[in-house]
Amino acid sequence: MTGDRPLDLAAEVAGTPLIAMLTEPDSPAVPAVTEELGKSGVRAVEITLTSPGALDAVRRSVATGAALVGAGTVRDRETARRAVDAGAHYLLTPGVLPEVLDEARTLRVPVVCGAFTTTEVMEAWRLGAALVKLFPARLGGPAYLASLTMAFGDIPLVPTGGVTADDLTDWFAAGAHAVALGRPLVGDALHGGDLAGVRQRADALTARMRAGCG
């Protein structure tokens, strides 16, 4: 946040429109991977709350100051509160969950809200989502996203689940505001792999994305 203004997540990710998904929060490398992503210009990282140690991973990653750290797979008010207490800058939901969006307003943090159908996309946006996560994106592909952006040009959509390095430019050509990537960006860094490879992949993906959108 800047002063009393809530974080403008859509604007923050616009410069480098990649959200890195760290889906193994128990890995001791999570904070170091977050740092490498931040150095490469990736502004937003998602740490999924899929293990007992996930909130600690959020806390340690936030402490690096390298990127905006989001807590993913938030499904209820209590988890939203605990994530923000751990320092999460934003929340991500797997679907349209009014109670989480309502709690996020109270906590003054943005939400990336999961949706797939046209009704869900409209409802997520109506309830105050900062970004709408098209999930699982692989089911519809870029053609489905293109249809959604024709109807909802004012809603920033983030395809998630199935986006690859090979089809990255197709998603942006279809109107993606940003994309969420896991292994194509992180590689094996959470399993003892070379941390330098994280930055190399991020740089390569960013260059490919900009070339395709230029």
JSON list of N, CA, C and O in Angstrom, two decimals, residues 147-199:
[
{"chain": "A", "resi": 147, "resn": "SER", "atom": "N", "xyz": [-12.80, -14.81, -26.41]},
{"chain": "A", "resi": 147, "resn": "SER", "atom": "CA", "xyz": [-14.25, -14.59, -26.38]},
{"chain": "A", "resi": 147, "resn": "SER", "atom": "C", "xyz": [-14.66, -13.80, -25.14]},
{"chain": "A", "resi": 147, "resn": "SER", "atom": "O", "xyz": [-15.51, -12.91, -25.20]},
{"chain": "A", "resi": 148, "resn": "LEU", "atom": "N", "xyz": [-14.03, -14.13, -24.01]},
{"chain": "A", "resi": 148, "resn": "LEU", "atom": "CA", "xyz": [-14.35, -13.41, -22.77]},
{"chain": "A", "resi": 148, "resn": "LEU", "atom": "C", "xyz": [-13.91, -11.95, -22.85]},
{"chain": "A", "resi": 148, "resn": "LEU", "atom": "O", "xyz": [-14.64, -11.05, -22.42]},
{"chain": "A", "resi": 149, "resn": "THR", "atom": "N", "xyz": [-12.72, -11.71, -23.38]},
{"chain": "A", "resi": 149, "resn": "THR", "atom": "CA", "xyz": [-12.24, -10.33, -23.43]},
{"chain": "A", "resi": 149, "resn": "THR", "atom": "C", "xyz": [-13.05, -9.49, -24.42]},
{"chain": "A", "resi": 149, "resn": "THR", "atom": "O", "xyz": [-13.16, -8.27, -24.25]},
{"chain": "A", "resi": 150, "resn": "MET", "atom": "N", "xyz": [-13.64, -10.11, -25.43]},
{"chain": "A", "resi": 150, "resn": "MET", "atom": "CA", "xyz": [-14.52, -9.37, -26.32]},
{"chain": "A", "resi": 150, "resn": "MET", "atom": "C", "xyz": [-15.75, -8.88, -25.57]},
{"chain": "A", "resi": 150, "resn": "MET", "atom": "O", "xyz": [-16.24, -7.77, -25.81]},
{"chain": "A", "resi": 151, "resn": "ALA", "atom": "N", "xyz": [-16.23, -9.71, -24.64]},
{"chain": "A", "resi": 151, "resn": "ALA", "atom": "CA", "xyz": [-17.43, -9.34, -23.88]},
{"chain": "A", "resi": 151, "resn": "ALA", "atom": "C", "xyz": [-17.10, -8.47, -22.67]},
{"chain": "A", "resi": 151, "resn": "ALA", "atom": "O", "xyz": [-17.90, -7.61, -22.28]},
{"chain": "A", "resi": 152, "resn": "PHE", "atom": "N", "xyz": [-15.93, -8.69, -22.07]},
{"chain": "A", "resi": 152, "resn": "PHE", "atom": "CA", "xyz": [-15.58, -8.02, -20.81]},
{"chain": "A", "resi": 152, "resn": "PHE", "atom": "C", "xyz": [-14.23, -7.32, -20.94]},
{"chain": "A", "resi": 152, "resn": "PHE", "atom": "O", "xyz": [-13.28, -7.64, -20.21]},
{"chain": "A", "resi": 153, "resn": "GLY", "atom": "N", "xyz": [-14.15, -6.39, -21.86]},
{"chain": "A", "resi": 153, "resn": "GLY", "atom": "CA", "xyz": [-12.89, -5.70, -22.08]},
{"chain": "A", "resi": 153, "resn": "GLY", "atom": "C", "xyz": [-12.40, -4.89, -20.91]},
{"chain": "A", "resi": 153, "resn": "GLY", "atom": "O", "xyz": [-11.22, -4.55, -20.82]},
{"chain": "A", "resi": 154, "resn": "ASP", "atom": "N", "xyz": [-13.29, -4.58, -19.98]},
{"chain": "A", "resi": 154, "resn": "ASP", "atom": "CA", "xyz": [-12.92, -3.79, -18.81]},
{"chain": "A", "resi": 154, "resn": "ASP", "atom": "C", "xyz": [-12.46, -4.63, -17.63]},
{"chain": "A", "resi": 154, "resn": "ASP", "atom": "O", "xyz": [-12.03, -4.09, -16.61]},
{"chain": "A", "resi": 155, "resn": "ILE", "atom": "N", "xyz": [-12.54, -5.95, -17.75]},
{"chain": "A", "resi": 155, "resn": "ILE", "atom": "CA", "xyz": [-12.18, -6.83, -16.64]},
{"chain": "A", "resi": 155, "resn": "ILE", "atom": "C", "xyz": [-10.81, -7.44, -16.90]},
{"chain": "A", "resi": 155, "resn": "ILE", "atom": "O", "xyz": [-10.62, -8.14, -17.90]},
{"chain": "A", "resi": 156, "resn": "PRO", "atom": "N", "xyz": [-9.82, -7.20, -16.04]},
{"chain": "A", "resi": 156, "resn": "PRO", "atom": "CA", "xyz": [-8.49, -7.76, -16.24]},
{"chain": "A", "resi": 156, "resn": "PRO", "atom": "C", "xyz": [-8.47, -9.25, -15.91]},
{"chain": "A", "resi": 156, "resn": "PRO", "atom": "O", "xyz": [-8.68, -9.65, -14.76]},
{"chain": "A", "resi": 157, "resn": "LEU", "atom": "N", "xyz": [-8.24, -10.06, -16.93]},
{"chain": "A", "resi": 157, "resn": "LEU", "atom": "CA", "xyz": [-8.28, -11.52, -16.79]},
{"chain": "A", "resi": 157, "resn": "LEU", "atom": "C", "xyz": [-6.88, -12.12, -16.77]},
{"chain": "A", "resi": 157, "resn": "LEU", "atom": "O", "xyz": [-6.00, -11.70, -17.53]},
{"chain": "A", "resi": 158, "resn": "VAL", "atom": "N", "xyz": [-6.69, -13.10, -15.90]},
{"chain": "A", "resi": 158, "resn": "VAL", "atom": "CA", "xyz": [-5.39, -13.73, -15.70]},
{"chain": "A", "resi": 158, "resn": "VAL", "atom": "C", "xyz": [-5.53, -15.24, -15.89]},
{"chain": "A", "resi": 158, "resn": "VAL", "atom": "O", "xyz": [-5.96, -15.95, -14.97]},
{"chain": "A", "resi": 159, "resn": "PRO", "atom": "N", "xyz": [-5.24, -15.78, -17.07]},
{"chain": "A", "resi": 159, "resn": "PRO", "atom": "CA", "xyz": [-5.31, -17.23, -17.26]},
{"chain": "A", "resi": 159, "resn": "PRO", "atom": "C", "xyz": [-4.34, -17.95, -16.34]},
{"chain": "A", "resi": 159, "resn": "PRO", "atom": "O", "xyz": [-3.17, -17.57, -16.22]},
{"chain": "A", "resi": 160, "resn": "THR", "atom": "N", "xyz": [-4.84, -19.00, -15.71]},
{"chain": "A", "resi": 160, "resn": "THR", "atom": "CA", "xyz": [-4.07, -19.75, -14.71]},
{"chain": "A", "resi": 160, "resn": "THR", "atom": "C", "xyz": [-4.39, -21.23, -14.86]},
{"chain": "A", "resi": 160, "resn": "THR", "atom": "O", "xyz": [-5.55, -21.61, -14.98]},
{"chain": "A", "resi": 161, "resn": "GLY", "atom": "N", "xyz": [-3.35, -22.05, -14.84]},
{"chain": "A", "resi": 161, "resn": "GLY", "atom": "CA", "xyz": [-3.56, -23.49, -14.93]},
{"chain": "A", "resi": 161, "resn": "GLY", "atom": "C", "xyz": [-3.47, -23.97, -16.37]},
{"chain": "A", "resi": 161, "resn": "GLY", "atom": "O", "xyz": [-4.47, -23.95, -17.08]},
{"chain": "A", "resi": 162, "resn": "GLY", "atom": "N", "xyz": [-2.27, -24.36, -16.78]},
{"chain": "A", "resi": 162, "resn": "GLY", "atom": "CA", "xyz": [-2.09, -24.85, -18.14]},
{"chain": "A", "resi": 162, "resn": "GLY", "atom": "C", "xyz": [-1.38, -23.90, -19.07]},
{"chain": "A", "resi": 162, "resn": "GLY", "atom": "O", "xyz": [-1.13, -24.24, -20.22]},
{"chain": "A", "resi": 163, "resn": "VAL", "atom": "N", "xyz": [-1.03, -22.70, -18.60]},
{"chain": "A", "resi": 163, "resn": "VAL", "atom": "CA", "xyz": [-0.26, -21.78, -19.44]},
{"chain": "A", "resi": 163, "resn": "VAL", "atom": "C", "xyz": [1.17, -22.29, -19.54]},
{"chain": "A", "resi": 163, "resn": "VAL", "atom": "O", "xyz": [1.78, -22.67, -18.53]},
{"chain": "A", "resi": 164, "resn": "THR", "atom": "N", "xyz": [1.71, -22.31, -20.75]},
{"chain": "A", "resi": 164, "resn": "THR", "atom": "CA", "xyz": [3.08, -22.78, -20.97]},
{"chain": "A", "resi": 164, "resn": "THR", "atom": "C", "xyz": [3.93, -21.71, -21.65]},
{"chain": "A", "resi": 164, "resn": "THR", "atom": "O", "xyz": [3.40, -20.70, -22.15]},
{"chain": "A", "resi": 165, "resn": "ALA", "atom": "N", "xyz": [5.22, -21.95, -21.66]},
{"chain": "A", "resi": 165, "resn": "ALA", "atom": "CA", "xyz": [6.11, -21.02, -22.34]},
{"chain": "A", "resi": 165, "resn": "ALA", "atom": "C", "xyz": [5.79, -20.96, -23.84]},
{"chain": "A", "resi": 165, "resn": "ALA", "atom": "O", "xyz": [5.89, -19.91, -24.47]},
{"chain": "A", "resi": 166, "resn": "ASP", "atom": "N", "xyz": [5.38, -22.08, -24.41]},
{"chain": "A", "resi": 166, "resn": "ASP", "atom": "CA", "xyz": [5.13, -22.14, -25.85]},
{"chain": "A", "resi": 166, "resn": "ASP", "atom": "C", "xyz": [3.90, -21.36, -26.28]},
{"chain": "A", "resi": 166, "resn": "ASP", "atom": "O", "xyz": [3.85, -20.86, -27.41]},
{"chain": "A", "resi": 167, "resn": "ASP", "atom": "N", "xyz": [2.87, -21.30, -25.40]},
{"chain": "A", "resi": 167, "resn": "ASP", "atom": "CA", "xyz": [1.65, -20.59, -25.80]},
{"chain": "A", "resi": 167, "resn": "ASP", "atom": "C", "xyz": [1.49, -19.25, -25.10]},
{"chain": "A", "resi": 167, "resn": "ASP", "atom": "O", "xyz": [0.42, -18.63, -25.15]},
{"chain": "A", "resi": 168, "resn": "LEU", "atom": "N", "xyz": [2.55, -18.77, -24.48]},
{"chain": "A", "resi": 168, "resn": "LEU", "atom": "CA", "xyz": [2.49, -17.52, -23.71]},
{"chain": "A", "resi": 168, "resn": "LEU", "atom": "C", "xyz": [1.97, -16.36, -24.56]},
{"chain": "A", "resi": 168, "resn": "LEU", "atom": "O", "xyz": [1.06, -15.63, -24.16]},
{"chain": "A", "resi": 169, "resn": "THR", "atom": "N", "xyz": [2.54, -16.19, -25.76]},
{"chain": "A", "resi": 169, "resn": "THR", "atom": "CA", "xyz": [2.14, -15.05, -26.58]},
{"chain": "A", "resi": 169, "resn": "THR", "atom": "C", "xyz": [0.70, -15.19, -27.07]},
{"chain": "A", "resi": 169, "resn": "THR", "atom": "O", "xyz": [0.02, -14.18, -27.30]},
{"chain": "A", "resi": 170, "resn": "ASP", "atom": "N", "xyz": [0.21, -16.43, -27.22]},
{"chain": "A", "resi": 170, "resn": "ASP", "atom": "CA", "xyz": [-1.17, -16.63, -27.63]},
{"chain": "A", "resi": 170, "resn": "ASP", "atom": "C", "xyz": [-2.14, -16.08, -26.57]},
{"chain": "A", "resi": 170, "resn": "ASP", "atom": "O", "xyz": [-3.18, -15.51, -26.91]},
{"chain": "A", "resi": 171, "resn": "TRP", "atom": "N", "xyz": [-1.80, -16.28, -25.30]},
{"chain": "A", "resi": 171, "resn": "TRP", "atom": "CA", "xyz": [-2.67, -15.78, -24.23]},
{"chain": "A", "resi": 171, "resn": "TRP", "atom": "C", "xyz": [-2.72, -14.25, -24.22]},
{"chain": "A", "resi": 171, "resn": "TRP", "atom": "O", "xyz": [-3.79, -13.66, -24.04]},
{"chain": "A", "resi": 172, "resn": "PHE", "atom": "N", "xyz": [-1.57, -13.63, -24.44]},
{"chain": "A", "resi": 172, "resn": "PHE", "atom": "CA", "xyz": [-1.58, -12.16, -24.46]},
{"chain": "A", "resi": 172, "resn": "PHE", "atom": "C", "xyz": [-2.27, -11.64, -25.71]},
{"chain": "A", "resi": 172, "resn": "PHE", "atom": "O", "xyz": [-2.98, -10.62, -25.65]},
{"chain": "A", "resi": 173, "resn": "ALA", "atom": "N", "xyz": [-2.10, -12.32, -26.82]},
{"chain": "A", "resi": 173, "resn": "ALA", "atom": "CA", "xyz": [-2.82, -11.91, -28.04]},
{"chain": "A", "resi": 173, "resn": "ALA", "atom": "C", "xyz": [-4.32, -12.03, -27.85]},
{"chain": "A", "resi": 173, "resn": "ALA", "atom": "O", "xyz": [-5.10, -11.28, -28.45]},
{"chain": "A", "resi": 174, "resn": "ALA", "atom": "N", "xyz": [-4.74, -12.95, -26.98]},
{"chain": "A", "resi": 174, "resn": "ALA", "atom": "CA", "xyz": [-6.17, -13.15, -26.71]},
{"chain": "A", "resi": 174, "resn": "ALA", "atom": "C", "xyz": [-6.71, -12.15, -25.70]},
{"chain": "A", "resi": 174, "resn": "ALA", "atom": "O", "xyz": [-7.92, -12.12, -25.45]},
{"chain": "A", "resi": 175, "resn": "GLY", "atom": "N", "xyz": [-5.83, -11.33, -25.10]},
{"chain": "A", "resi": 175, "resn": "GLY", "atom": "CA", "xyz": [-6.30, -10.28, -24.22]},
{"chain": "A", "resi": 175, "resn": "GLY", "atom": "C", "xyz": [-5.98, -10.43, -22.75]},
{"chain": "A", "resi": 175, "resn": "GLY", "atom": "O", "xyz": [-6.51, -9.69, -21.92]},
{"chain": "A", "resi": 176, "resn": "ALA", "atom": "N", "xyz": [-5.09, -11.36, -22.39]},
{"chain": "A", "resi": 176, "resn": "ALA", "atom": "CA", "xyz": [-4.74, -11.54, -20.98]},
{"chain": "A", "resi": 176, "resn": "ALA", "atom": "C", "xyz": [-4.11, -10.27, -20.41]},
{"chain": "A", "resi": 176, "resn": "ALA", "atom": "O", "xyz": [-3.26, -9.64, -21.05]},
{"chain": "A", "resi": 177, "resn": "HIS", "atom": "N", "xyz": [-4.52, -9.91, -19.20]},
{"chain": "A", "resi": 177, "resn": "HIS", "atom": "CA", "xyz": [-3.88, -8.79, -18.50]},
{"chain": "A", "resi": 177, "resn": "HIS", "atom": "C", "xyz": [-2.54, -9.24, -17.94]},
{"chain": "A", "resi": 177, "resn": "HIS", "atom": "O", "xyz": [-1.57, -8.47, -17.91]},
{"chain": "A", "resi": 178, "resn": "ALA", "atom": "N", "xyz": [-2.48, -10.47, -17.50]},
{"chain": "A", "resi": 178, "resn": "ALA", "atom": "CA", "xyz": [-1.28, -11.12, -16.99]},
{"chain": "A", "resi": 178, "resn": "ALA", "atom": "C", "xyz": [-1.52, -12.62, -17.09]},
{"chain": "A", "resi": 178, "resn": "ALA", "atom": "O", "xyz": [-2.64, -13.05, -17.38]},
{"chain": "A", "resi": 179, "resn": "VAL", "atom": "N", "xyz": [-0.48, -13.41, -16.86]},
{"chain": "A", "resi": 179, "resn": "VAL", "atom": "CA", "xyz": [-0.66, -14.86, -16.79]},
{"chain": "A", "resi": 179, "resn": "VAL", "atom": "C", "xyz": [0.01, -15.36, -15.52]},
{"chain": "A", "resi": 179, "resn": "VAL", "atom": "O", "xyz": [0.96, -14.75, -15.01]},
{"chain": "A", "resi": 180, "resn": "ALA", "atom": "N", "xyz": [-0.49, -16.48, -15.00]},
{"chain": "A", "resi": 180, "resn": "ALA", "atom": "CA", "xyz": [0.13, -17.12, -13.84]},
{"chain": "A", "resi": 180, "resn": "ALA", "atom": "C", "xyz": [0.86, -18.36, -14.30]},
{"chain": "A", "resi": 180, "resn": "ALA", "atom": "O", "xyz": [0.32, -19.18, -15.05]},
{"chain": "A", "resi": 181, "resn": "LEU", "atom": "N", "xyz": [2.11, -18.50, -13.87]},
{"chain": "A", "resi": 181, "resn": "LEU", "atom": "CA", "xyz": [2.97, -19.60, -14.29]},
{"chain": "A", "resi": 181, "resn": "LEU", "atom": "C", "xyz": [3.63, -20.24, -13.08]},
{"chain": "A", "resi": 181, "resn": "LEU", "atom": "O", "xyz": [4.08, -19.54, -12.17]},
{"chain": "A", "resi": 182, "resn": "GLY", "atom": "N", "xyz": [3.71, -21.56, -13.11]},
{"chain": "A", "resi": 182, "resn": "GLY", "atom": "CA", "xyz": [4.41, -22.28, -12.06]},
{"chain": "A", "resi": 182, "resn": "GLY", "atom": "C", "xyz": [5.73, -22.80, -12.56]},
{"chain": "A", "resi": 182, "resn": "GLY", "atom": "O", "xyz": [6.71, -22.07, -12.69]},
{"chain": "A", "resi": 183, "resn": "ARG", "atom": "N", "xyz": [5.78, -24.10, -12.91]},
{"chain": "A", "resi": 183, "resn": "ARG", "atom": "CA", "xyz": [7.03, -24.74, -13.30]},
{"chain": "A", "resi": 183, "resn": "ARG", "atom": "C", "xyz": [7.71, -24.08, -14.50]},
{"chain": "A", "resi": 183, "resn": "ARG", "atom": "O", "xyz": [8.95, -24.01, -14.54]},
{"chain": "A", "resi": 184, "resn": "PRO", "atom": "N", "xyz": [6.98, -23.60, -15.54]},
{"chain": "A", "resi": 184, "resn": "PRO", "atom": "CA", "xyz": [7.70, -22.95, -16.65]},
{"chain": "A", "resi": 184, "resn": "PRO", "atom": "C", "xyz": [8.55, -21.77, -16.21]},
{"chain": "A", "resi": 184, "resn": "PRO", "atom": "O", "xyz": [9.51, -21.40, -16.89]},
{"chain": "A", "resi": 185, "resn": "LEU", "atom": "N", "xyz": [8.21, -21.19, -15.07]},
{"chain": "A", "resi": 185, "resn": "LEU", "atom": "CA", "xyz": [8.96, -20.05, -14.56]},
{"chain": "A", "resi": 185, "resn": "LEU", "atom": "C", "xyz": [9.92, -20.45, -13.44]},
{"chain": "A", "resi": 185, "resn": "LEU", "atom": "O", "xyz": [11.08, -20.06, -13.41]},
{"chain": "A", "resi": 186, "resn": "VAL", "atom": "N", "xyz": [9.43, -21.29, -12.52]},
{"chain": "A", "resi": 186, "resn": "VAL", "atom": "CA", "xyz": [10.21, -21.64, -11.33]},
{"chain": "A", "resi": 186, "resn": "VAL", "atom": "C", "xyz": [11.15, -22.80, -11.59]},
{"chain": "A", "resi": 186, "resn": "VAL", "atom": "O", "xyz": [12.22, -22.90, -10.98]},
{"chain": "A", "resi": 187, "resn": "GLY", "atom": "N", "xyz": [10.78, -23.68, -12.52]},
{"chain": "A", "resi": 187, "resn": "GLY", "atom": "CA", "xyz": [11.62, -24.84, -12.80]},
{"chain": "A", "resi": 187, "resn": "GLY", "atom": "C", "xyz": [11.76, -25.75, -11.59]},
{"chain": "A", "resi": 187, "resn": "GLY", "atom": "O", "xyz": [10.79, -25.99, -10.86]},
{"chain": "A", "resi": 188, "resn": "ASP", "atom": "N", "xyz": [12.99, -26.21, -11.34]},
{"chain": "A", "resi": 188, "resn": "ASP", "atom": "CA", "xyz": [13.23, -27.12, -10.22]},
{"chain": "A", "resi": 188, "resn": "ASP", "atom": "C", "xyz": [13.86, -26.40, -9.02]},
{"chain": "A", "resi": 188, "resn": "ASP", "atom": "O", "xyz": [14.43, -27.04, -8.13]},
{"chain": "A", "resi": 189, "resn": "ALA", "atom": "N", "xyz": [13.74, -25.09, -8.99]},
{"chain": "A", "resi": 189, "resn": "ALA", "atom": "CA", "xyz": [14.41, -24.32, -7.93]},
{"chain": "A", "resi": 189, "resn": "ALA", "atom": "C", "xyz": [13.89, -24.64, -6.54]},
{"chain": "A", "resi": 189, "resn": "ALA", "atom": "O", "xyz": [14.63, -24.49, -5.56]},
{"chain": "A", "resi": 190, "resn": "LEU", "atom": "N", "xyz": [12.66, -25.09, -6.42]},
{"chain": "A", "resi": 190, "resn": "LEU", "atom": "CA", "xyz": [12.12, -25.45, -5.11]},
{"chain": "A", "resi": 190, "resn": "LEU", "atom": "C", "xyz": [12.57, -26.83, -4.67]},
{"chain": "A", "resi": 190, "resn": "LEU", "atom": "O", "xyz": [12.27, -27.26, -3.55]},
{"chain": "A", "resi": 191, "resn": "HIS", "atom": "N", "xyz": [13.30, -27.53, -5.55]},
{"chain": "A", "resi": 191, "resn": "HIS", "atom": "CA", "xyz": [13.80, -28.87, -5.24]},
{"chain": "A", "resi": 191, "resn": "HIS", "atom": "C", "xyz": [15.32, -28.91, -5.31]},
{"chain": "A", "resi": 191, "resn": "HIS", "atom": "O", "xyz": [15.91, -29.93, -5.66]},
{"chain": "A", "resi": 192, "resn": "GLY", "atom": "N", "xyz": [15.94, -27.80, -4.97]},
{"chain": "A", "resi": 192, "resn": "GLY", "atom": "CA", "xyz": [17.40, -27.77, -4.95]},
{"chain": "A", "resi": 192, "resn": "GLY", "atom": "C", "xyz": [18.03, -27.38, -6.27]},
{"chain": "A", "resi": 192, "resn": "GLY", "atom": "O", "xyz": [19.25, -27.43, -6.41]},
{"chain": "A", "resi": 193, "resn": "GLY", "atom": "N", "xyz": [17.23, -26.98, -7.24]},
{"chain": "A", "resi": 193, "resn": "GLY", "atom": "CA", "xyz": [17.76, -26.57, -8.53]},
{"chain": "A", "resi": 193, "resn": "GLY", "atom": "C", "xyz": [18.47, -25.23, -8.46]},
{"chain": "A", "resi": 193, "resn": "GLY", "atom": "O", "xyz": [18.43, -24.52, -7.45]},
{"chain": "A", "resi": 194, "resn": "ASP", "atom": "N", "xyz": [19.10, -24.86, -9.56]},
{"chain": "A", "resi": 194, "resn": "ASP", "atom": "CA", "xyz": [19.88, -23.64, -9.65]},
{"chain": "A", "resi": 194, "resn": "ASP", "atom": "C", "xyz": [18.97, -22.41, -9.56]},
{"chain": "A", "resi": 194, "resn": "ASP", "atom": "O", "xyz": [18.08, -22.22, -10.40]},
{"chain": "A", "resi": 195, "resn": "LEU", "atom": "N", "xyz": [19.20, -21.57, -8.56]},
{"chain": "A", "resi": 195, "resn": "LEU", "atom": "CA", "xyz": [18.39, -20.36, -8.42]},
{"chain": "A", "resi": 195, "resn": "LEU", "atom": "C", "xyz": [18.59, -19.40, -9.57]},
{"chain": "A", "resi": 195, "resn": "LEU", "atom": "O", "xyz": [17.67, -18.68, -9.96]},
{"chain": "A", "resi": 196, "resn": "ALA", "atom": "N", "xyz": [19.80, -19.39, -10.13]},
{"chain": "A", "resi": 196, "resn": "ALA", "atom": "CA", "xyz": [20.05, -18.49, -11.27]},
{"chain": "A", "resi": 196, "resn": "ALA", "atom": "C", "xyz": [19.15, -18.82, -12.44]},
{"chain": "A", "resi": 196, "resn": "ALA", "atom": "O", "xyz": [18.81, -17.95, -13.24]},
{"chain": "A", "resi": 197, "resn": "GLY", "atom": "N", "xyz": [18.73, -20.09, -12.53]},
{"chain": "A", "resi": 197, "resn": "GLY", "atom": "CA", "xyz": [17.85, -20.49, -13.61]},
{"chain": "A", "resi": 197, "resn": "GLY", "atom": "C", "xyz": [16.50, -19.82, -13.53]},
{"chain": "A", "resi": 197, "resn": "GLY", "atom": "O", "xyz": [15.83, -19.63, -14.56]},
{"chain": "A", "resi": 198, "resn": "VAL", "atom": "N", "xyz": [16.06, -19.45, -12.32]},
{"chain": "A", "resi": 198, "resn": "VAL", "atom": "CA", "xyz": [14.79, -18.75, -12.17]},
{"chain": "A", "resi": 198, "resn": "VAL", "atom": "C", "xyz": [14.83, -17.43, -12.91]},
{"chain": "A", "resi": 198, "resn": "VAL", "atom": "O", "xyz": [13.93, -17.09, -13.69]},
{"chain": "A", "resi": 199, "resn": "ARG", "atom": "N", "xyz": [15.91, -16.68, -12.68]},
{"chain": "A", "resi": 199, "resn": "ARG", "atom": "CA", "xyz": [16.01, -15.38, -13.33]},
{"chain": "A", "resi": 199, "resn": "ARG", "atom": "C", "xyz": [16.19, -15.53, -14.84]},
{"chain": "A", "resi": 199, "resn": "ARG", "atom": "O", "xyz": [15.64, -14.75, -15.62]}
]
